[in-house]
CSV table of C-alpha atoms in Angstrom, one decimal:
chain,number,residue,atom,x,y,z
A,1,MET,CA,-24.1,20.4,71.7
A,2,THR,CA,-21.2,22.8,72.8
A,3,THR,CA,-18.1,21.1,73.6
A,4,GLU,CA,-15.9,23.2,76.1
A,5,THR,CA,-12.6,23.6,75.1
A,6,PRO,CA,-10.0,22.5,78.2
A,7,LEU,CA,-7.4,25.0,79.6
A,8,PRO,CA,-3.7,25.1,78.6
A,9,SER,CA,-3.6,22.9,81.9
A,10,GLY,CA,-5.6,20.2,80.3
A,11,VAL,CA,-8.3,21.0,83.2
A,12,ARG,CA,-11.9,21.0,81.3
A,13,VAL,CA,-15.5,20.8,82.6
A,14,PRO,CA,-17.0,17.7,82.2
A,15,ASP,CA,-18.7,17.1,78.7
A,16,THR,CA,-21.8,15.1,80.0
A,17,GLU,CA,-25.7,16.1,80.1
A,18,LEU,CA,-25.6,16.5,83.5
A,19,ALA,CA,-22.9,19.2,83.6
A,20,ARG,CA,-24.3,20.8,80.7
A,21,GLU,CA,-27.7,21.2,82.1
A,22,ALA,CA,-26.0,22.0,85.7
A,23,THR,CA,-24.4,25.0,84.0
A,24,GLU,CA,-27.7,25.9,82.3
A,25,LEU,CA,-29.7,26.0,85.3
A,26,VAL,CA,-26.9,28.2,87.4
A,27,ARG,CA,-26.9,30.6,84.3
A,28,ASP,CA,-30.6,30.8,84.4
A,29,THR,CA,-31.0,31.2,87.9
A,30,THR,CA,-28.1,33.6,89.0
A,31,GLY,CA,-26.5,36.5,88.1
A,32,GLU,CA,-23.0,36.6,86.3
A,33,LEU,CA,-21.2,37.2,89.5
A,34,ILE,CA,-22.1,34.0,90.9
A,35,TYR,CA,-21.9,31.9,87.8
A,36,HIS,CA,-18.4,33.1,87.1
A,37,HIS,CA,-17.5,32.5,91.0
A,38,SER,CA,-18.8,29.0,90.4
A,39,ARG,CA,-16.8,28.1,87.4
A,40,ARG,CA,-13.4,29.7,88.8
A,41,VAL,CA,-14.0,27.3,92.2
A,42,TYR,CA,-14.5,24.1,89.9
A,43,PHE,CA,-11.1,25.1,87.9
A,44,PHE,CA,-9.6,25.8,90.9
A,45,GLY,CA,-10.4,23.0,93.0
A,46,SER,CA,-9.7,20.8,89.6
A,47,LEU,CA,-6.0,22.1,89.8
A,48,GLN,CA,-5.5,21.6,93.5
A,49,GLY,CA,-7.0,18.3,93.1
A,50,ARG,CA,-4.7,17.6,90.4
A,51,ASP,CA,-1.6,18.7,91.9
A,52,ARG,CA,-2.4,17.0,95.1
A,53,GLY,CA,-2.7,13.8,93.5
A,54,LEU,CA,-6.4,13.3,94.4
A,55,GLY,CA,-8.9,11.0,92.6
A,56,PHE,CA,-12.0,12.9,92.2
A,57,ASP,CA,-15.1,12.7,89.9
A,58,PRO,CA,-14.8,15.8,88.0
A,59,GLU,CA,-18.7,15.5,87.4
A,60,LEU,CA,-19.5,15.7,90.9
A,61,LEU,CA,-17.0,18.5,91.7
A,62,TYR,CA,-18.2,20.2,88.9
A,63,VAL,CA,-22.2,20.1,90.3
A,64,GLY,CA,-20.8,20.8,93.6
A,65,ALA,CA,-19.2,24.0,92.5
A,66,MET,CA,-21.8,25.4,90.5
A,67,PHE,CA,-24.1,24.9,93.1
A,68,HIS,CA,-22.2,25.8,96.3
A,69,ASP,CA,-23.7,29.6,96.1
A,70,LEU,CA,-27.3,28.8,94.6
A,71,GLY,CA,-28.8,29.4,97.9
A,72,LEU,CA,-28.0,33.1,98.0
A,73,SER,CA,-30.6,33.8,95.2
A,74,GLU,CA,-33.7,35.8,96.2
A,75,ARG,CA,-36.0,32.7,96.1
A,76,PHE,CA,-34.0,31.4,99.3
A,77,HIS,CA,-34.2,34.4,101.6
A,78,SER,CA,-37.4,33.4,103.2
A,79,SER,CA,-36.4,30.0,103.7
A,80,GLY,CA,-35.4,30.4,107.2
A,81,ARG,CA,-32.2,27.7,106.5
A,82,ARG,CA,-28.7,28.6,105.8
A,83,PHE,CA,-28.0,29.3,102.4
A,84,GLU,CA,-25.4,26.3,102.4
A,85,VAL,CA,-28.1,23.9,102.7
A,86,ASP,CA,-30.7,25.6,100.7
A,87,GLY,CA,-27.8,25.1,97.6
A,88,ALA,CA,-27.0,21.5,98.8
A,89,ASP,CA,-31.0,20.6,98.8
A,90,GLU,CA,-31.4,22.2,95.3
A,91,ALA,CA,-28.3,20.1,94.1
A,92,ARG,CA,-29.6,17.2,95.8
A,93,ARG,CA,-33.0,17.5,93.7
A,94,PHE,CA,-31.1,17.9,90.9
A,95,LEU,CA,-28.8,14.9,90.9
A,96,ARG,CA,-31.6,12.4,91.7
A,97,SER,CA,-33.7,13.5,89.0
A,98,HIS,CA,-30.8,12.6,86.5
A,99,GLY,CA,-30.4,9.2,88.3
A,100,VAL,CA,-27.1,9.9,90.1
A,101,PRO,CA,-26.5,7.2,92.9
A,102,GLU,CA,-26.8,8.2,96.4
A,103,ASP,CA,-23.3,8.2,97.4
A,104,GLY,CA,-22.7,10.5,94.5
A,105,VAL,CA,-25.3,12.8,96.0
A,106,ARG,CA,-24.2,12.5,99.4
A,107,ARG,CA,-20.8,13.8,98.4
A,108,VAL,CA,-22.1,16.8,96.9
A,109,TRP,CA,-24.7,17.9,99.2
A,110,THR,CA,-21.9,17.3,101.8
A,111,ALA,CA,-19.7,19.5,99.8
A,112,ILE,CA,-21.8,22.5,99.4
A,113,ALA,CA,-23.3,22.3,102.8
A,114,LEU,CA,-19.7,22.5,104.3
A,115,HIS,CA,-18.0,24.7,102.2
A,116,THR,CA,-18.0,27.9,104.7
A,117,THR,CA,-17.1,25.2,107.5
A,118,PRO,CA,-13.0,25.5,107.9
A,119,GLY,CA,-11.0,23.0,109.2
A,120,VAL,CA,-13.4,20.0,108.3
A,121,PRO,CA,-14.0,19.4,104.3
A,122,GLU,CA,-10.3,19.0,103.7
A,123,PHE,CA,-10.2,15.6,105.5
A,124,MET,CA,-13.8,14.1,103.8
A,125,GLU,CA,-13.8,12.9,100.5
A,126,PRO,CA,-11.9,14.6,97.3
A,127,GLU,CA,-14.9,16.2,95.8
A,128,VAL,CA,-16.1,17.7,99.5
A,129,ALA,CA,-12.4,18.8,100.1
A,130,LEU,CA,-12.1,20.2,96.8
A,131,VAL,CA,-15.5,22.3,96.3
A,132,THR,CA,-14.1,23.8,99.6
A,133,ALA,CA,-10.5,24.4,98.5
A,134,GLY,CA,-11.8,26.1,95.0
A,135,VAL,CA,-13.8,28.3,97.4
A,136,GLU,CA,-11.3,29.2,99.7
A,137,TYR,CA,-8.8,29.9,97.0
A,138,ASP,CA,-11.1,32.4,95.2
A,139,VAL,CA,-12.7,34.0,97.8
A,140,LEU,CA,-10.0,34.2,100.3
A,141,GLY,CA,-6.7,33.6,98.4
A,142,ILE,CA,-5.7,30.6,101.0
A,143,GLY,CA,-2.9,28.7,99.0
A,144,TYR,CA,-2.7,31.4,96.4
A,145,ASP,CA,0.9,30.3,95.3
A,146,ASP,CA,0.1,26.7,95.3
A,147,ILE,CA,-1.5,27.2,91.7
A,148,ALA,CA,1.0,28.2,89.1
A,149,PRO,CA,0.7,31.7,87.9
A,150,GLY,CA,-0.1,30.6,84.5
A,151,ASP,CA,-2.9,28.3,85.5
A,152,ARG,CA,-4.3,30.7,87.6
A,153,GLU,CA,-4.4,33.7,84.7
A,154,ASP,CA,-5.9,31.2,82.2
A,155,VAL,CA,-9.0,30.5,84.6
A,156,VAL,CA,-9.2,34.3,85.0
A,157,ALA,CA,-9.0,35.3,81.7
A,158,LEU,CA,-11.9,32.6,80.9
A,159,HIS,CA,-14.0,33.7,83.7
A,160,PRO,CA,-12.9,37.5,85.0
A,161,ARG,CA,-13.6,39.1,88.4
A,162,PRO,CA,-13.8,42.6,88.2
A,163,GLY,CA,-14.3,44.1,91.7
A,164,PHE,CA,-14.8,40.5,93.1
A,165,LYS,CA,-14.1,41.2,96.6
A,166,ARG,CA,-16.7,43.7,97.2
A,167,ARG,CA,-19.6,42.4,94.9
A,168,ILE,CA,-19.2,38.9,96.4
A,169,LEU,CA,-19.4,40.5,100.0
A,170,GLY,CA,-22.4,42.2,98.9
A,171,ALA,CA,-24.3,38.9,97.5
A,172,PHE,CA,-23.3,37.3,100.9
A,173,THR,CA,-25.0,40.4,102.8
A,174,ASP,CA,-28.0,40.3,100.5
A,175,GLY,CA,-28.7,36.7,100.8
A,176,ILE,CA,-28.5,36.6,104.4
A,177,ARG,CA,-29.6,39.7,105.5
A,178,PRO,CA,-33.1,38.3,105.4
A,179,LYS,CA,-32.2,35.5,107.8
A,180,PRO,CA,-29.6,36.6,110.1
A,181,GLU,CA,-30.3,34.0,112.6
A,182,THR,CA,-28.6,31.6,110.3
A,183,ALA,CA,-25.0,33.3,110.5
A,184,PHE,CA,-25.1,32.3,114.3
A,185,GLY,CA,-21.5,30.4,115.1
A,186,ASN,CA,-20.4,30.8,111.2
A,187,VAL,CA,-18.1,33.0,109.2
A,188,LYS,CA,-21.1,34.7,107.7
A,189,ALA,CA,-21.9,36.7,111.2
A,190,ASP,CA,-18.6,38.6,110.2
A,191,VAL,CA,-20.5,40.0,107.1
A,192,LEU,CA,-23.5,40.9,108.7
A,193,GLN,CA,-21.5,42.7,111.3
A,194,HIS,CA,-19.5,44.4,108.4
A,195,TYR,CA,-22.3,45.4,106.1
A,196,VAL,CA,-25.6,45.6,108.4
A,197,PRO,CA,-26.6,48.6,110.7
A,198,GLY,CA,-27.7,47.2,114.0
A,199,PHE,CA,-26.7,43.5,113.5
A,200,GLN,CA,-26.4,41.9,116.7
A,201,ARG,CA,-24.1,38.7,116.3
A,202,GLY,CA,-25.2,35.4,118.4
A,203,ASP,CA,-22.9,35.0,121.7
A,204,PHE,CA,-22.2,31.6,122.3
A,205,VAL,CA,-21.1,32.1,126.0
A,206,ARG,CA,-24.3,33.7,126.5
A,207,VAL,CA,-26.2,30.9,125.0
A,208,VAL,CA,-24.5,28.1,127.2
A,209,LEU,CA,-25.0,30.5,130.4
A,210,ASP,CA,-28.4,31.4,129.6
A,211,SER,CA,-29.7,27.8,128.8
A,212,PRO,CA,-32.5,26.6,131.2
A,213,TRP,CA,-30.3,24.3,132.8
A,214,ALA,CA,-29.4,25.3,136.6
A,215,GLU,CA,-26.0,24.4,136.3
C-alpha cells in the first residue's frame, strides 16, 4: 500500500481503496496529459474549497476530478453522447461497484456532467462546484490569484503541465471530432471551430425558426 505525501498546504489525496483504484483506472485508460490534469483539478479544487470554507467529501471530489475527462478516450468516440456524460456514467458504474451511497454517486455524476457548463455548478453541492472550479482554474486560469503562488507551484511541481494549453486543446479536438453534433450549445463548439476544417457549428436561432411549429 502506497501512502501519498500531502502537499505543504496539507491537501492530500484520500488514502482509501476507492481513491487508489480510481487512480489506477485513470492511469491505465488515459495518457499522462489527462492523468496529470485530473490530479491538478483535484488539488486546485480542494485548495479553493478550503479557502472558501466549504465542507466537502475529499473522496467524492477526487473521483469526480479523476473521471471528469475520461469520456475523451478513444473507446467513447462512437458513443454519440457528450463526453461529459460518458465520463459521468463511468464514474457512476465505478462508485456503485464500490457500494458508495446513491447521494454520493449522484453528486459525482453531476459534477462531471456539468463541468463544462459555466454559471451553474457554483450554486450546487460543494463537490459539484469544486470539480468545475478546479477545471476552470487549470484550463482557463479563472481565479488564478485566488490560490497562493506557493500552493500553485507545489501542485505544478507534483503534476507538471508542459505545453498544456495546446495539448489539452488537442485532446478536446480528438475526443469530440468523431461526434461533432455533441458540441451543439456548449463550449466545445469553439474548439471544433478552431481546429476542425469544415466544421459547421449549430445555430440555436435557426433551430427555433426552422422548427415544425407554424408560429
